[in-house]
Amino acid sequence: KVNQNTNKKTARNFWGERAMNTTVHNFDPQALALKYQEERDKRIRADGNDQYQEVTGDFAYFVEDPYIESILERDAIEEEVEVVIIGGGFGGMLAAVRLHEAGFEDFRIIEKGGDFGGTWYWNRYPGASCDIESYVYLPLLEKTGFVPQQKYTNASETLDYCNIIAEKYRLHERSMLQTLVTSTDWDEDLGRWMVSTNRQDRIKARYVVHSNGPLNRPKLPAIRGINDFTGHTFHTSRWDYSYTGGDAQGGLSGLADKRVAIIGTGATAVQCVPHVGAAAQQLYVFQRTPSSIDVRNNQATDPNWMNTQAPGWQNERRRNFESIMTGAPVKEDLVADGWTEAFRLLFGSLRDKAPSKWRMAMWAITGVASKQLYQQGLKTYLTNKATQYMNLAEEMELADYQKMEQVRARADQVVEDPDTAEALKPYYRQFCKRPCFHDEYLPTFNLPNVTLVNTDGKGVDLITKDGIVFDGKEYAVDCIIFATGFEVGTDYSRRAGYQINGVDGLSISDKWADGLSTFHGMHVRGFPNAFFFGPAQSGFTATYTYSLDEQSVHLAHIMEGLKQRGAQRIEASEAAEQKWVQTIIEKARLTADFQEKCTPGYYNNEGQVNTQPQNNTYGGGPIEFFSLMEKWRDKGDLSGLELR
Ligand code: NDP
């Protein structure tokens, strides 16, 4: 490690202040840049998303519902409703709540799971928890009066909360659970969607809300021999407690005499590994890329604090959180946790003095910036300050190195075996992958029954009938748990599990064959009266429920607008859709540089960044997107939408 005193020359930012923490570094930035590039390059694969396989055919059992007590028996339903909402997760529930508040009561929610909850219905693995603060993450807290027990809620409490919402808004009586939509077909003559299900239901609906979840379809790596394994296997999103024993809090007594392999070390594995490590006779964790593991420090909620908050506090809090995350200026950091810490500490002194520049600085560190942004920014803000501004980009990079050095140092401090500690260190910028916050994951590797099998970016070689092979060594196991995440970037209808056929039978797969095309992420030309919820071409937040809530408000606004005008058909205009796609492409350029340099993962389309720039979220960040939508709503003319 080199003491980089020479960096003093870049320690002043472009408006003459000394940026914090950048005077002296106990690391060599050039060496780290090289190391990051090497780590990235060795992980880039030509097959990108195709390295994964669909959970169909022999693998269909991976998506069966292990949580229902019995299969619901019922007759097929034929009916007509005003709105069908597909998906009973937070998105679907919020859509229902906002429609109800706007006076629309004639809706049906169709959900494939046995109950409401979406992500939280499926992901009940031991340790499952949300690392976004619960007061920010759980929507509608002011309406339900619910007080989460801790700063970071766990999966069981979140699922209970989903039920509280469902009960409060009487959603169960308007739901069709354990029901899989198989297709939605537009009938132009009737002006209705025909929604078909696996239970032979035929529901006619004037409007359909597609809220089927961006991370809903489990994926498996296409590892040679994966079919040959004769032991037990399951995916983390369908945890088999009948095999492991215990529950989401742990206590996996069924594993006491079992040798277990976990493949994958993303945010899910980080949460379940400590429980499996504590219970299994032997645990092998097969790692391709280590996660960044920062401090979590969960705390009990002070109910008095919650009770004394002024009306509107939750919206203010989540806006404050996302503002910090995406660079908009704020007076104080209300959440004050690991997510906000990096930004608060490194740039706090700059923030209040120069909000617009602070915002750009924040973009830079979150990766929502690039040289192009600096160049654009230069035109707008600092045409004569080019050199200093590029120095700022360097400062951001240095700050990121420094943060990640802390994260890497933590591995050394906590993990006793130096080789294992080294293998657990992430070498990429913090927001290249979902950062993790956990206090028990790293210590698990000190247990005598837990082995990290570091595949150094390669992934496992082979699965045999008895276990897993890497580097010529076979690890015999009784059970393989796939913590390999979810499909992102594959065909929409494949992930949704149903096809959407619009005007003249055009399918959404065909419409989007060469890339996404929407208006505001929500409307699609050729698919009238359909509303799409999700991050695509929309404002993506770390607090995903915040985006969903904003989308539900937007939906209700449009539905009210239609009612007021007596309109019954709505469709994005050709021009508005094209313009929005162009906006997304333009804004995607802001992130492309950063994403290019990142280690592959679903955040950067497995390293294939520029193939379809229109398949991005809104590159200006969520707060900018929400403001844009608010302005659009305030205009009140539903511009860009054709009404009949
Ligand atoms: P991820 O996609 O993040 O992780 C999948 C893991 O599987 C990665 O470590 C990946 O390695 C690994 N992998 C894939 N193929 C192979 C292979 N052939 N051999 C070995 N390893 C392989 O999925 P997760 O379920 O962990 O997380 C998905 C998302 O869910 C998160 O990003 C987050 O948004 C959300 N989440 C949030 C949580 C929270 O709030 N705390 C908790 C859990 C999930 P590689 O990195 O090399 O691709």
XYZ file of C-alpha atoms and ligand atoms in Angstrom:
692
model
C 0.000 0.000 0.000
C 1.315 3.408 -0.919
C 0.809 6.589 0.994
C -0.449 8.895 -1.729
C 0.485 12.273 -0.366
C 0.876 13.403 -3.935
C -2.881 13.549 -4.225
C -2.816 16.784 -2.347
C -2.748 18.526 -5.681
C -6.288 17.349 -6.460
C -7.590 17.842 -2.966
C -9.307 21.103 -3.778
C -12.556 20.821 -5.614
C -13.676 23.111 -8.385
C -15.194 25.740 -6.187
C -12.096 25.978 -4.145
C -13.042 23.988 -1.084
C -10.994 21.163 0.243
C -12.949 17.923 -0.177
C -12.916 15.769 2.936
C -10.833 12.668 3.285
C -8.843 13.127 0.151
C -5.631 14.647 1.375
C -3.863 11.435 2.272
C -4.711 7.975 1.071
C -3.418 4.717 2.360
C -3.952 3.198 -1.039
C -2.674 3.548 -4.538
C -5.494 4.737 -6.816
C -3.725 3.686 -10.007
C -3.145 0.190 -8.636
C -6.761 -0.043 -7.536
C -8.040 1.165 -10.913
C -5.999 -1.563 -12.550
C -7.188 -4.176 -10.080
C -10.844 -3.175 -10.624
C -10.376 -3.481 -14.352
C -8.717 -6.895 -14.067
C -11.489 -8.155 -11.811
C -14.101 -6.871 -14.232
C -12.398 -8.188 -17.343
C -12.056 -11.704 -16.046
C -15.800 -11.821 -15.337
C -17.034 -10.510 -18.692
C -18.649 -13.301 -20.681
C -19.819 -13.312 -24.255
C -23.031 -15.117 -23.308
C -24.234 -12.326 -20.941
C -27.764 -13.095 -19.799
C -27.737 -16.373 -21.749
C -25.488 -17.916 -19.102
C -28.681 -18.452 -17.111
C -31.460 -20.884 -17.786
C -35.178 -20.629 -17.419
C -36.920 -22.476 -14.627
C -39.165 -24.406 -16.997
C -39.365 -28.059 -18.033
C -37.222 -30.157 -15.671
C -36.670 -27.086 -13.552
C -40.302 -26.002 -13.258
C -40.432 -27.334 -9.698
C -38.109 -24.478 -8.720
C -41.047 -22.069 -8.995
C -43.725 -24.129 -7.314
C -45.288 -22.481 -4.298
C -43.997 -24.250 -1.164
C -45.903 -21.955 1.174
C -49.550 -22.788 0.465
C -51.159 -25.227 2.866
C -53.482 -26.616 0.233
C -54.353 -25.888 -3.342
C -57.445 -23.724 -3.523
C -60.309 -25.501 -5.284
C -62.718 -23.259 -7.146
C -64.725 -23.044 -10.342
C -63.589 -20.955 -13.272
C -64.775 -17.359 -13.086
C -66.294 -15.393 -15.958
C -66.909 -11.772 -15.158
C -66.436 -8.208 -16.224
C -64.693 -5.596 -14.102
C -63.372 -2.132 -14.708
C -59.774 -2.822 -13.694
C -57.710 -5.989 -13.386
C -54.509 -5.599 -11.392
C -51.971 -8.324 -12.060
C -49.743 -8.886 -9.064
C -50.483 -8.749 -5.349
C -47.151 -7.329 -4.196
C -46.682 -3.794 -2.982
C -47.222 -2.452 -6.522
C -50.576 -4.172 -6.973
C -51.696 -3.312 -3.458
C -50.738 0.345 -3.858
C -52.558 0.491 -7.192
C -55.660 -0.893 -5.476
C -55.386 1.526 -2.551
C -54.952 4.587 -4.770
C -57.795 3.491 -7.038
C -59.991 3.028 -3.994
C -59.055 6.488 -2.733
C -59.956 7.924 -6.136
C -63.365 6.277 -5.966
C -62.760 3.255 -8.200
C -63.994 0.130 -6.483
C -64.618 -2.231 -9.365
C -61.267 -3.995 -9.541
C -59.817 -7.482 -9.218
C -56.312 -8.348 -8.113
C -54.934 -11.538 -9.609
C -51.975 -13.071 -7.800
C -50.195 -16.372 -8.427
C -49.075 -16.764 -4.810
C -51.249 -17.944 -1.953
C -51.524 -14.427 -0.522
C -50.489 -10.811 -0.879
C -46.857 -9.826 -0.439
C -45.103 -10.328 -3.783
C -41.358 -10.349 -3.128
C -42.058 -10.815 0.553
C -44.409 -13.674 -0.079
C -41.767 -15.577 -2.016
C -38.561 -14.571 -0.277
C -38.953 -16.087 3.170
C -35.483 -17.529 3.385
C -33.916 -17.459 6.855
C -32.635 -13.995 7.648
C -34.644 -12.345 4.861
C -34.869 -8.691 5.617
C -34.960 -5.311 3.945
C -31.897 -3.179 4.351
C -33.727 -0.007 3.429
C -34.999 1.609 6.605
C -38.486 0.300 7.418
C -39.910 3.789 8.081
C -39.006 4.611 4.512
C -39.594 1.266 2.860
C -42.993 0.190 4.200
C -45.574 2.278 2.348
C -48.736 3.794 3.823
C -47.421 3.828 7.407
C -49.294 7.020 8.183
C -52.537 5.509 6.943
C -52.189 2.177 8.707
C -50.614 3.538 11.919
C -48.265 0.566 11.880
C -45.050 0.859 13.876
C -42.276 -1.437 12.586
C -40.390 -3.055 15.424
C -36.941 -2.154 14.133
C -35.126 0.277 11.882
C -34.713 -2.593 9.407
C -37.722 -4.827 9.246
C -37.564 -8.542 8.538
C -39.487 -10.603 6.004
C -42.059 -11.956 8.474
C -43.020 -8.522 9.723
C -43.168 -7.203 6.160
C -45.444 -10.037 5.134
C -47.643 -9.379 8.182
C -47.750 -5.743 7.147
C -48.913 -6.689 3.662
C -51.811 -8.450 5.316
C -52.580 -5.391 7.419
C -52.872 -3.344 4.227
C -54.944 -6.065 2.558
C -57.317 -6.187 5.542
C -57.616 -2.424 5.900
C -58.544 -1.961 2.261
C -60.543 -5.191 2.002
C -58.338 -6.483 -0.777
C -58.841 -10.176 -0.107
C -62.469 -10.051 -1.155
C -61.419 -8.517 -4.481
C -58.569 -10.905 -5.150
C -58.033 -14.137 -7.021
C -55.131 -15.859 -5.270
C -53.247 -18.950 -6.428
C -54.145 -17.847 -9.921
C -51.685 -17.429 -12.726
C -52.546 -15.099 -15.582
C -51.776 -16.852 -18.855
C -52.534 -14.032 -21.299
C -54.178 -10.652 -21.710
C -55.687 -9.940 -25.134
C -57.053 -6.627 -26.331
C -60.397 -6.687 -28.130
C -60.674 -3.461 -30.078
C -64.377 -3.925 -30.880
C -65.311 -4.402 -27.263
C -62.733 -1.956 -25.976
C -61.815 -4.516 -23.345
C -58.921 -6.713 -22.297
C -59.647 -10.412 -21.972
C -57.617 -11.755 -19.081
C -57.177 -15.542 -19.092
C -55.776 -17.629 -16.251
C -54.523 -21.139 -15.558
C -57.867 -21.810 -13.866
C -59.758 -21.125 -17.077
C -61.050 -17.820 -15.773
C -62.111 -15.293 -18.399
C -62.178 -11.777 -17.009
C -63.142 -8.861 -19.192
C -61.558 -5.637 -18.036
C -61.530 -2.163 -19.434
C -58.133 -1.482 -17.859
C -55.244 -3.726 -16.821
C -52.424 -2.807 -14.456
C -49.340 -4.979 -14.934
C -47.460 -5.053 -11.654
C -45.728 -8.385 -11.910
C -42.457 -7.539 -10.178
C -39.040 -6.786 -11.657
C -37.260 -9.552 -9.736
C -39.951 -12.156 -9.806
C -38.635 -14.985 -11.957
C -35.862 -17.046 -10.296
C -32.947 -17.917 -12.522
C -30.454 -20.752 -12.464
C -26.950 -20.762 -13.847
C -26.672 -23.133 -16.796
C -23.963 -25.194 -15.100
C -22.934 -28.402 -16.818
C -24.494 -31.433 -15.124
C -27.089 -29.416 -13.205
C -29.670 -32.106 -14.044
C -27.523 -34.909 -12.685
C -27.531 -33.989 -9.028
C -29.472 -36.582 -7.025
C -29.592 -34.689 -3.736
C -32.026 -31.984 -2.698
C -32.136 -28.564 -4.410
C -34.162 -25.396 -4.196
C -33.930 -21.670 -4.948
C -33.784 -19.155 -2.102
C -37.093 -17.608 -3.212
C -38.840 -20.938 -2.578
C -37.132 -21.917 0.672
C -37.893 -25.514 1.580
C -38.468 -25.412 5.322
C -39.817 -28.947 5.215
C -36.225 -29.963 4.451
C -34.241 -27.446 6.502
C -36.572 -27.068 9.479
C -36.785 -23.705 11.232
C -38.290 -20.532 9.884
C -37.354 -17.085 8.617
C -35.731 -16.382 11.994
C -33.414 -19.390 11.594
C -33.235 -22.542 13.738
C -32.677 -24.801 10.711
C -32.497 -28.007 12.750
C -33.099 -30.206 9.709
C -29.631 -29.348 8.423
C -27.749 -30.665 11.484
C -26.608 -33.772 9.617
C -26.490 -32.238 6.147
C -23.675 -31.045 3.900
C -25.029 -27.995 2.126
C -23.796 -25.893 -0.797
C -24.980 -22.346 -1.451
C -24.238 -21.050 -4.938
C -24.148 -17.262 -5.138
C -23.053 -14.508 -2.771
C -25.426 -11.629 -3.611
C -27.689 -9.772 -1.178
C -29.849 -12.862 -0.620
C -26.971 -15.217 0.172
C -25.473 -12.649 2.537
C -28.630 -12.839 4.622
C -29.170 -16.603 4.638
C -25.564 -17.843 4.877
C -25.252 -17.044 8.626
C -28.327 -19.164 9.410
C -27.265 -22.076 7.243
C -23.717 -21.844 8.610
C -25.048 -21.936 12.171
C -27.120 -25.055 11.512
C -25.530 -27.261 8.845
C -23.052 -30.020 9.490
C -21.004 -28.511 6.653
C -21.596 -25.453 4.489
C -19.734 -24.670 1.274
C -20.365 -21.181 -0.071
C -19.511 -21.028 -3.792
C -18.553 -17.481 -4.605
C -18.071 -15.922 -8.026
C -17.954 -12.264 -6.961
C -17.949 -11.095 -3.337
C -20.546 -8.575 -2.164
C -19.626 -5.370 -0.393
C -20.524 -5.929 3.271
C -20.845 -2.786 5.339
C -22.098 -2.277 8.905
C -25.796 -2.747 9.538
C -26.381 -1.797 13.166
C -30.114 -2.499 13.446
C -32.033 -0.797 16.255
C -35.406 -1.075 17.961
C -37.996 1.551 17.025
C -38.866 4.118 19.631
C -42.681 4.203 19.363
C -42.728 7.680 20.900
C -40.644 8.962 18.052
C -43.126 7.591 15.545
C -46.119 8.917 17.392
C -44.722 12.407 17.522
C -44.033 12.763 13.810
C -45.938 15.506 11.999
C -48.380 14.508 9.237
C -46.578 13.921 5.967
C -43.437 12.737 7.743
C -43.084 9.528 5.762
C -43.134 11.188 2.404
C -40.671 13.753 3.627
C -38.403 11.043 4.993
C -38.333 8.904 1.874
C -37.854 11.954 -0.308
C -35.000 13.023 1.913
C -33.438 9.561 1.665
C -33.739 9.305 -2.092
C -32.569 12.890 -2.505
C -29.351 12.050 -0.725
C -29.023 8.889 -2.768
C -29.389 10.738 -6.034
C -27.876 14.075 -5.326
C -30.667 16.559 -4.722
C -29.832 18.984 -1.917
C -31.231 18.373 1.580
C -30.855 20.221 4.868
C -30.321 17.141 7.000
C -29.912 13.398 6.686
C -33.034 11.994 8.338
C -32.249 8.310 7.849
C -28.534 8.493 8.669
C -27.444 4.975 7.870
C -24.920 3.098 5.764
C -26.642 4.085 2.518
C -26.482 7.784 3.219
C -23.218 7.750 5.147
C -20.961 7.586 2.134
C -22.504 10.689 0.619
C -22.990 12.587 3.843
C -19.456 12.206 5.113
C -17.611 12.681 1.891
C -19.449 15.677 0.518
C -21.373 17.164 3.410
C -19.278 20.278 3.472
C -20.001 20.998 -0.166
C -23.680 20.339 -0.092
C -25.191 23.409 1.456
C -22.954 25.874 -0.270
C -23.508 24.845 -3.855
C -26.592 22.695 -4.197
C -26.508 22.263 -7.954
C -22.869 21.285 -7.935
C -23.415 19.133 -4.893
C -26.071 17.320 -6.837
C -23.704 16.617 -9.673
C -21.108 15.478 -7.212
C -23.616 13.043 -5.769
C -24.453 11.737 -9.184
C -20.831 11.126 -9.766
C -20.410 8.964 -6.720
C -23.634 7.053 -7.193
C -22.462 6.343 -10.657
C -25.245 8.267 -12.265
C -22.561 10.380 -13.814
C -19.892 10.081 -16.372
C -17.534 12.168 -18.365
C -20.459 13.083 -20.570
C -22.271 14.435 -17.565
C -19.281 16.483 -16.642
C -19.123 17.749 -20.177
C -22.830 18.517 -20.190
C -22.513 20.009 -16.764
C -19.650 22.127 -17.928
C -21.787 23.630 -20.627
C -24.566 24.356 -18.231
C -22.737 25.355 -15.109
C -19.036 25.764 -15.478
C -17.975 26.375 -19.013
C -14.674 27.884 -17.959
C -13.793 25.433 -15.208
C -13.127 22.261 -17.162
C -9.935 21.165 -15.491
C -11.181 21.627 -11.975
C -14.353 19.772 -12.788
C -12.510 16.732 -14.050
C -10.592 16.886 -10.811
C -13.904 16.534 -9.054
C -14.563 13.321 -10.972
C -11.242 12.102 -9.672
C -12.243 13.121 -6.173
C -15.389 11.067 -6.475
C -13.447 8.075 -7.597
C -10.992 8.498 -4.760
C -13.846 8.767 -2.301
C -15.271 5.533 -3.652
C -11.901 3.811 -3.347
C -11.677 4.996 0.198
C -15.130 3.706 1.115
C -14.384 0.353 -0.469
C -11.030 0.216 1.316
C -13.005 0.472 4.568
C -15.255 -2.347 3.416
C -12.237 -4.469 2.481
C -10.517 -3.670 5.781
C -13.583 -4.959 7.584
C -13.056 -8.380 5.988
C -9.505 -8.399 7.361
C -10.693 -7.339 10.800
C -13.464 -9.903 11.057
C -12.336 -12.974 9.118
C -9.562 -14.925 10.796
C -8.132 -16.837 7.851
C -6.224 -14.294 5.705
C -6.854 -16.092 2.398
C -10.578 -16.257 3.079
C -10.590 -12.606 4.131
C -8.826 -11.632 0.912
C -11.255 -13.663 -1.187
C -14.200 -11.890 0.462
C -13.012 -8.437 -0.592
C -14.965 -6.735 -3.380
C -12.888 -4.925 -5.989
C -15.343 -2.662 -7.792
C -17.051 0.647 -7.120
C -19.595 0.518 -4.355
C -22.711 0.934 -6.463
C -21.704 -1.472 -9.211
C -23.686 -4.057 -7.278
C -26.267 -3.821 -4.562
C -24.281 -2.870 -1.447
C -25.006 -5.131 1.517
C -25.160 -4.232 5.197
C -24.740 -7.157 7.536
C -23.066 -7.875 10.846
C -23.136 -11.684 10.898
C -22.172 -12.662 7.361
C -18.391 -12.200 7.559
C -18.023 -13.854 11.017
C -19.771 -16.952 9.638
C -16.582 -17.760 7.731
C -14.769 -18.223 11.055
C -16.936 -21.229 11.877
C -15.104 -24.568 11.475
C -17.970 -26.061 9.455
C -18.103 -23.240 6.893
C -15.874 -23.116 3.811
C -15.717 -20.384 1.217
C -15.034 -21.860 -2.201
C -13.713 -18.890 -4.125
C -14.140 -19.477 -7.844
C -12.409 -16.160 -8.549
C -14.943 -14.906 -11.036
C -15.350 -18.208 -12.864
C -18.384 -19.801 -11.227
C -18.614 -23.504 -10.545
C -17.428 -25.881 -13.260
C -19.708 -28.841 -12.996
C -22.456 -30.436 -10.957
C -22.323 -34.201 -10.528
C -24.811 -36.607 -9.028
C -23.051 -36.199 -5.667
C -22.079 -32.568 -5.533
C -20.211 -29.673 -7.060
C -16.866 -29.591 -8.828
C -14.547 -26.619 -8.904
C -10.925 -26.611 -9.994
C -10.809 -30.382 -10.187
C -12.111 -30.936 -6.659
C -15.518 -32.435 -5.946
C -17.443 -31.157 -2.940
C -19.950 -33.849 -1.994
C -23.169 -32.374 -0.627
C -26.688 -33.421 0.306
C -28.314 -30.190 -0.757
C -27.633 -27.347 -3.186
C -29.307 -24.000 -2.521
C -29.342 -21.643 -5.480
C -28.926 -18.043 -4.316
C -28.482 -17.057 -7.933
C -31.020 -14.267 -8.177
C -33.700 -13.401 -10.670
C -34.104 -12.817 -14.363
C -33.521 -9.237 -15.428
C -33.217 -8.179 -19.018
C -34.894 -11.218 -20.550
C -38.129 -11.027 -22.536
C -40.871 -9.240 -20.570
C -43.538 -11.884 -21.097
C -41.130 -14.671 -20.110
C -40.520 -12.922 -16.800
C -44.166 -11.988 -16.309
C -45.264 -15.527 -17.125
C -47.945 -14.399 -19.605
C -48.181 -12.754 -22.995
C -49.835 -9.397 -23.626
C -51.450 -9.076 -27.059
C -52.480 -5.562 -27.997
C -54.068 -3.917 -31.028
C -54.122 -6.229 -34.084
C -52.702 -9.029 -31.947
C -49.266 -7.415 -31.607
C -47.543 -9.084 -28.674
C -45.508 -7.136 -26.156
C -42.584 -9.465 -26.931
C -42.691 -8.375 -30.575
C -43.251 -4.751 -29.701
C -40.156 -4.772 -27.500
C -38.065 -7.220 -29.538
C -35.568 -4.476 -30.398
C -35.762 -2.681 -27.089
C -38.235 -1.070 -24.758
C -40.565 1.604 -25.983
C -42.941 3.350 -23.578
C -44.328 6.688 -22.592
C -43.200 7.462 -19.009
C -42.525 3.756 -18.520
C -46.243 3.253 -17.931
C -47.981 3.404 -21.322
C -47.206 1.561 -24.524
C -48.455 2.492 -27.976
C -50.558 -0.376 -29.340
C -51.546 -1.472 -25.835
C -54.427 0.806 -24.918
C -55.775 0.908 -21.381
C -52.771 -1.026 -20.085
C -50.614 0.429 -17.304
C -47.127 -0.920 -16.717
C -45.604 -0.669 -13.244
C -41.899 -1.218 -12.739
C -38.492 0.367 -13.182
C -38.236 0.133 -16.982
C -37.973 3.621 -18.523
C -39.208 4.926 -15.201
C -37.731 6.303 -11.986
C -35.811 3.600 -10.204
C -35.178 3.946 -6.495
C -33.283 1.931 -3.907
C -36.604 2.223 -2.021
C -38.514 0.387 -4.674
C -41.843 0.799 -2.878
C -41.443 4.561 -3.250
C -41.397 4.208 -7.049
C -44.419 1.946 -6.895
C -46.266 4.422 -4.724
C -45.508 7.235 -7.159
C -46.711 5.045 -10.026
C -49.933 4.269 -8.188
C -50.556 8.000 -7.626
C -49.920 8.579 -11.322
C -52.313 5.789 -12.270
C -55.081 7.181 -10.064
C -54.568 10.664 -11.534
C -54.970 9.350 -15.068
C -57.987 7.247 -14.181
C -59.647 10.265 -12.592
C -58.809 12.317 -15.677
C -60.454 9.730 -17.904
C -63.543 9.680 -15.761
C -63.859 13.461 -15.753
C -63.603 13.523 -19.544
C -65.897 10.565 -20.076
C -63.101 8.808 -21.980
C -62.825 5.047 -22.062
C -59.803 4.398 -24.183
C -56.346 5.734 -23.604
C -53.203 5.134 -25.591
C -49.761 6.729 -25.770
C -49.350 8.789 -28.917
C -46.671 7.724 -31.351
C -44.853 11.032 -30.974
C -44.918 11.052 -27.171
C -43.596 7.510 -26.996
C -40.776 8.219 -29.420
C -39.818 11.341 -27.532
C -39.733 9.481 -24.229
C -37.574 6.707 -25.668
C -35.177 9.375 -26.901
C -35.111 10.931 -23.437
C -34.249 7.572 -21.894
C -31.467 7.022 -24.432
C -30.040 10.491 -23.823
C -30.134 10.049 -20.087
C -28.660 6.549 -20.310
C -25.483 8.120 -21.652
C -25.019 9.667 -18.232
C -24.512 6.282 -16.649
C -22.887 4.358 -19.489
C -19.275 5.164 -18.612
C -19.695 4.126 -15.025
C -21.582 0.946 -15.905
C -18.987 -0.020 -18.509
C -16.300 -0.103 -15.859
C -18.364 -2.131 -13.411
C -17.992 -5.789 -12.734
C -20.851 -7.627 -14.496
C -24.193 -8.255 -12.863
C -27.823 -7.466 -13.442
C -27.208 -3.758 -12.746
C -25.234 -3.428 -15.995
C -26.892 -6.094 -18.138
C -24.116 -8.580 -17.283
C -21.517 -6.159 -18.616
C -23.223 -5.632 -21.994
C -24.065 -2.025 -21.298
C -24.669 -0.366 -24.604
C -26.574 -3.008 -26.473
C -29.993 -1.416 -25.894
C -29.714 1.939 -24.132
C -33.485 2.359 -24.223
C -33.809 -0.561 -21.796
C -32.747 1.651 -18.931
C -34.386 3.354 -16.053
C -34.649 7.153 -16.183
C -31.010 8.237 -15.965
C -31.748 11.526 -14.212
C -32.612 9.658 -11.045
C -35.919 9.093 -9.279
C -36.390 12.489 -7.665
C -36.021 14.218 -11.015
C -38.382 11.655 -12.558
C -41.006 12.065 -9.832
C -40.854 15.851 -10.223
C -41.257 15.493 -13.959
C -44.337 13.325 -13.462
C -45.746 15.736 -10.898
C -45.353 18.631 -13.322
C -47.029 16.576 -16.028
C -49.933 15.841 -13.689
C -50.169 19.489 -12.628
C -50.617 20.521 -16.247
C -53.777 18.479 -16.095
C -54.109 17.863 -19.832
C -52.890 14.249 -19.998
C -50.618 15.329 -22.834
C -48.999 12.552 -24.815
C -52.018 10.332 -24.309
C -54.726 9.915 -26.916
C -58.181 9.712 -25.387
C -61.362 8.397 -26.875
P -28.085 -11.480 -7.277
O -28.383 -11.498 -8.729
O -27.711 -10.209 -6.651
O -26.932 -12.516 -6.931
C -26.794 -13.740 -7.585
C -25.510 -14.389 -7.139
O -25.336 -15.607 -7.822
C -24.289 -13.527 -7.449
O -23.399 -13.599 -6.381
C -23.731 -14.212 -8.706
O -22.359 -13.977 -8.900
C -24.005 -15.648 -8.323
N -23.885 -16.574 -9.459
C -24.557 -16.544 -10.622
N -24.147 -17.542 -11.427
C -23.193 -18.222 -10.761
C -22.393 -19.336 -11.058
N -22.471 -19.946 -12.243
N -21.530 -19.782 -10.114
C -21.429 -19.149 -8.935
N -22.157 -18.067 -8.592
C -23.032 -17.605 -9.501
O -29.382 -12.112 -6.566
P -29.884 -11.951 -5.064
O -31.046 -12.844 -4.910
O -28.779 -12.088 -4.111
O -30.360 -10.449 -4.980
C -31.227 -9.920 -5.965
C -31.708 -8.556 -5.560
O -32.728 -8.661 -4.599
C -30.694 -7.634 -4.908
O -29.853 -7.012 -5.820
C -31.588 -6.650 -4.208
O -32.083 -5.715 -5.113
C -32.700 -7.548 -3.739
N -32.444 -7.970 -2.353
C -32.440 -7.027 -1.373
C -32.157 -7.377 -0.100
C -32.102 -6.364 0.953
O -32.841 -5.441 1.033
N -31.168 -6.549 1.823
C -31.880 -8.747 0.294
C -31.931 -9.671 -0.807
C -32.191 -9.282 -2.079
P -21.869 -12.686 -9.745
O -21.965 -11.521 -8.790
O -20.494 -13.013 -10.133
O -22.791 -12.531 -10.921
